[in-house]
Amino acid sequence: MRDERLKLIDSIVIDSDFGICTLNIVDPLSWTEDENHLADLQAKINNSLQYVESSEIYIDYPVSRGLDMVIHIQFIYAPNEEANRFLEEAQNVLGDAGYELSFGPLGSDYASEADE
């Protein structure tokens, strides 16, 4: 996840029935292959948050105004212990700011590192 890729939100899902706008981040990297993985993930979360806080999202998606904002990270590989600590802290910080951070596998389960 370098450079311009860090600035992208992979998808946005608006569920007006439930009052939620979800900004999805897909994390395709193995936790063993990139020493900058956690910093890159933090940059993507920060960029998503900036997109909301700058109100740019309301220009691009006017129907999202007034909805609860959720940043959801979909991992191909299960987060390691350090990543889980980071995610828990990020959930607390974003929760205090009025946002939600959720995460889970992309698909029904995480890929195995041996599948690479």
PDB file of C-alpha atoms in Angstrom:
ATOM      1  CA  MET A   1       0.000   0.000   0.000  1.00  0.00           C
ATOM      2  CA  ARG A   2       2.248   2.823  -1.129  1.00  0.00           C
ATOM      3  CA  ASP A   3       1.754   6.398  -2.238  1.00  0.00           C
ATOM      4  CA  GLU A   4      -1.532   7.023  -4.067  1.00  0.00           C
ATOM      5  CA  ARG A   5      -2.979   3.704  -2.895  1.00  0.00           C
ATOM      6  CA  LEU A   6      -2.858   5.036   0.660  1.00  0.00           C
ATOM      7  CA  LYS A   7      -5.227   7.845  -0.266  1.00  0.00           C
ATOM      8  CA  LEU A   8      -7.917   5.609  -1.742  1.00  0.00           C
ATOM      9  CA  ILE A   9     -11.051   4.341  -0.064  1.00  0.00           C
ATOM     10  CA  ASP A  10     -11.787   0.976  -1.623  1.00  0.00           C
ATOM     11  CA  SER A  11     -15.563   1.316  -1.497  1.00  0.00           C
ATOM     12  CA  ILE A  12     -18.338   3.264   0.154  1.00  0.00           C
ATOM     13  CA  VAL A  13     -21.620   1.634   1.104  1.00  0.00           C
ATOM     14  CA  ILE A  14     -24.593   3.779   2.072  1.00  0.00           C
ATOM     15  CA  ASP A  15     -27.393   2.094   3.993  1.00  0.00           C
ATOM     16  CA  SER A  16     -30.049   4.747   4.482  1.00  0.00           C
ATOM     17  CA  ASP A  17     -32.411   2.254   6.125  1.00  0.00           C
ATOM     18  CA  PHE A  18     -29.965   1.769   9.004  1.00  0.00           C
ATOM     19  CA  GLY A  19     -28.494   5.287   8.860  1.00  0.00           C
ATOM     20  CA  ILE A  20     -24.939   4.104   8.173  1.00  0.00           C
ATOM     21  CA  CYS A  21     -22.275   5.104   5.684  1.00  0.00           C
ATOM     22  CA  THR A  22     -19.419   2.597   5.587  1.00  0.00           C
ATOM     23  CA  LEU A  23     -16.021   3.462   4.163  1.00  0.00           C
ATOM     24  CA  ASN A  24     -14.304   0.181   3.313  1.00  0.00           C
ATOM     25  CA  ILE A  25     -10.563  -0.386   3.311  1.00  0.00           C
ATOM     26  CA  VAL A  26      -9.228  -3.641   1.887  1.00  0.00           C
ATOM     27  CA  ASP A  27      -5.869  -4.703   3.308  1.00  0.00           C
ATOM     28  CA  PRO A  28      -4.319  -7.295   0.976  1.00  0.00           C
ATOM     29  CA  LEU A  29      -0.909  -7.565   2.645  1.00  0.00           C
ATOM     30  CA  SER A  30       0.541 -10.363   4.700  1.00  0.00           C
ATOM     31  CA  TRP A  31       1.788  -9.268   8.116  1.00  0.00           C
ATOM     32  CA  THR A  32       5.157 -10.889   7.463  1.00  0.00           C
ATOM     33  CA  GLU A  33       6.059  -9.147   4.197  1.00  0.00           C
ATOM     34  CA  ASP A  34       6.041  -5.402   4.854  1.00  0.00           C
ATOM     35  CA  GLU A  35       7.633  -3.551   7.744  1.00  0.00           C
ATOM     36  CA  ASN A  36       5.511  -0.478   6.920  1.00  0.00           C
ATOM     37  CA  HIS A  37       2.238  -2.396   6.981  1.00  0.00           C
ATOM     38  CA  LEU A  38       0.910  -0.908  10.207  1.00  0.00           C
ATOM     39  CA  ALA A  39       1.966   2.637   9.263  1.00  0.00           C
ATOM     40  CA  ASP A  40       0.290   2.241   5.870  1.00  0.00           C
ATOM     41  CA  LEU A  41      -2.884   0.985   7.515  1.00  0.00           C
ATOM     42  CA  GLN A  42      -2.888   3.936   9.896  1.00  0.00           C
ATOM     43  CA  ALA A  43      -2.448   6.295   6.920  1.00  0.00           C
ATOM     44  CA  LYS A  44      -5.454   4.756   5.161  1.00  0.00           C
ATOM     45  CA  ILE A  45      -7.588   5.120   8.292  1.00  0.00           C
ATOM     46  CA  ASN A  46      -6.451   8.729   8.707  1.00  0.00           C
ATOM     47  CA  ASN A  47      -7.193   9.510   5.061  1.00  0.00           C
ATOM     48  CA  SER A  48     -10.671   8.008   5.394  1.00  0.00           C
ATOM     49  CA  LEU A  49     -11.275  10.059   8.515  1.00  0.00           C
ATOM     50  CA  GLN A  50     -10.019  13.212   6.798  1.00  0.00           C
ATOM     51  CA  TYR A  51     -12.405  12.544   3.895  1.00  0.00           C
ATOM     52  CA  VAL A  52     -15.293  12.624   6.365  1.00  0.00           C
ATOM     53  CA  GLU A  53     -14.086  15.439   8.603  1.00  0.00           C
ATOM     54  CA  SER A  54     -13.325  17.711   5.643  1.00  0.00           C
ATOM     55  CA  SER A  55     -16.950  17.181   4.492  1.00  0.00           C
ATOM     56  CA  GLU A  56     -15.663  16.101   1.082  1.00  0.00           C
ATOM     57  CA  ILE A  57     -17.723  12.939   1.419  1.00  0.00           C
ATOM     58  CA  TYR A  58     -20.889  15.055   1.502  1.00  0.00           C
ATOM     59  CA  ILE A  59     -19.956  16.645  -1.808  1.00  0.00           C
ATOM     60  CA  ASP A  60     -19.294  13.273  -3.442  1.00  0.00           C
ATOM     61  CA  TYR A  61     -22.153  11.463  -1.661  1.00  0.00           C
ATOM     62  CA  PRO A  62     -24.759  14.013  -0.511  1.00  0.00           C
ATOM     63  CA  VAL A  63     -27.047  11.225   0.719  1.00  0.00           C
ATOM     64  CA  SER A  64     -24.421  10.369   3.374  1.00  0.00           C
ATOM     65  CA  ARG A  65     -25.103  13.609   5.271  1.00  0.00           C
ATOM     66  CA  GLY A  66     -26.471  12.854   8.715  1.00  0.00           C
ATOM     67  CA  LEU A  67     -25.567   9.158   8.608  1.00  0.00           C
ATOM     68  CA  ASP A  68     -23.326   7.416  11.139  1.00  0.00           C
ATOM     69  CA  MET A  69     -19.836   6.963   9.695  1.00  0.00           C
ATOM     70  CA  VAL A  70     -18.101   3.605   9.939  1.00  0.00           C
ATOM     71  CA  ILE A  71     -14.608   2.787   8.737  1.00  0.00           C
ATOM     72  CA  HIS A  72     -14.450  -0.944   8.063  1.00  0.00           C
ATOM     73  CA  ILE A  73     -11.197  -2.747   7.319  1.00  0.00           C
ATOM     74  CA  GLN A  74     -11.349  -6.039   5.453  1.00  0.00           C
ATOM     75  CA  PHE A  75      -8.174  -8.066   5.910  1.00  0.00           C
ATOM     76  CA  ILE A  76      -7.052 -10.892   3.652  1.00  0.00           C
ATOM     77  CA  TYR A  77      -4.620 -12.073   6.355  1.00  0.00           C
ATOM     78  CA  ALA A  78      -5.449 -12.094  10.057  1.00  0.00           C
ATOM     79  CA  PRO A  79      -3.965  -9.146  11.929  1.00  0.00           C
ATOM     80  CA  ASN A  80      -1.024 -10.052  14.144  1.00  0.00           C
ATOM     81  CA  GLU A  81      -0.838  -9.217  17.848  1.00  0.00           C
ATOM     82  CA  GLU A  82       0.654  -5.754  17.284  1.00  0.00           C
ATOM     83  CA  ALA A  83      -2.000  -4.939  14.687  1.00  0.00           C
ATOM     84  CA  ASN A  84      -4.776  -6.082  17.023  1.00  0.00           C
ATOM     85  CA  ARG A  85      -3.479  -3.769  19.763  1.00  0.00           C
ATOM     86  CA  PHE A  86      -3.376  -0.900  17.260  1.00  0.00           C
ATOM     87  CA  LEU A  87      -6.913  -1.664  16.021  1.00  0.00           C
ATOM     88  CA  GLU A  88      -8.316  -1.754  19.559  1.00  0.00           C
ATOM     89  CA  GLU A  89      -6.732   1.615  20.343  1.00  0.00           C
ATOM     90  CA  ALA A  90      -7.958   3.055  17.030  1.00  0.00           C
ATOM     91  CA  GLN A  91     -11.490   1.834  17.821  1.00  0.00           C
ATOM     92  CA  ASN A  92     -11.353   3.702  21.133  1.00  0.00           C
ATOM     93  CA  VAL A  93      -9.990   6.907  19.607  1.00  0.00           C
ATOM     94  CA  LEU A  94     -12.479   6.927  16.729  1.00  0.00           C
ATOM     95  CA  GLY A  95     -15.312   5.978  19.070  1.00  0.00           C
ATOM     96  CA  ASP A  96     -14.493   8.972  21.260  1.00  0.00           C
ATOM     97  CA  ALA A  97     -14.645  11.143  18.117  1.00  0.00           C
ATOM     98  CA  GLY A  98     -18.090   9.829  17.195  1.00  0.00           C
ATOM     99  CA  TYR A  99     -17.077   7.313  14.545  1.00  0.00           C
ATOM    100  CA  GLU A 100     -16.924   3.543  14.445  1.00  0.00           C
ATOM    101  CA  LEU A 101     -14.008   1.376  13.357  1.00  0.00           C
ATOM    102  CA  SER A 102     -14.724  -2.256  12.590  1.00  0.00           C
ATOM    103  CA  PHE A 103     -12.662  -4.962  10.957  1.00  0.00           C
ATOM    104  CA  GLY A 104     -12.747  -8.568   9.875  1.00  0.00           C
ATOM    105  CA  PRO A 105     -11.801 -10.943   7.094  1.00  0.00           C
ATOM    106  CA  LEU A 106     -12.412 -10.231   3.436  1.00  0.00           C
ATOM    107  CA  GLY A 107     -14.729 -13.121   2.708  1.00  0.00           C
ATOM    108  CA  SER A 108     -15.684 -15.860   5.101  1.00  0.00           C
ATOM    109  CA  ASP A 109     -12.269 -16.288   6.745  1.00  0.00           C
ATOM    110  CA  TYR A 110      -8.695 -15.061   6.697  1.00  0.00           C
ATOM    111  CA  ALA A 111      -6.250 -16.521   4.189  1.00  0.00           C
ATOM    112  CA  SER A 112      -3.458 -18.686   5.491  1.00  0.00           C
ATOM    113  CA  GLU A 113       0.082 -17.312   5.275  1.00  0.00           C
ATOM    114  CA  ALA A 114       1.004 -20.698   3.778  1.00  0.00           C
ATOM    115  CA  ASP A 115      -1.314 -19.998   0.801  1.00  0.00           C
ATOM    116  CA  GLU A 116       1.020 -17.292  -0.518  1.00  0.00           C
TER     117      GLU A 116
END
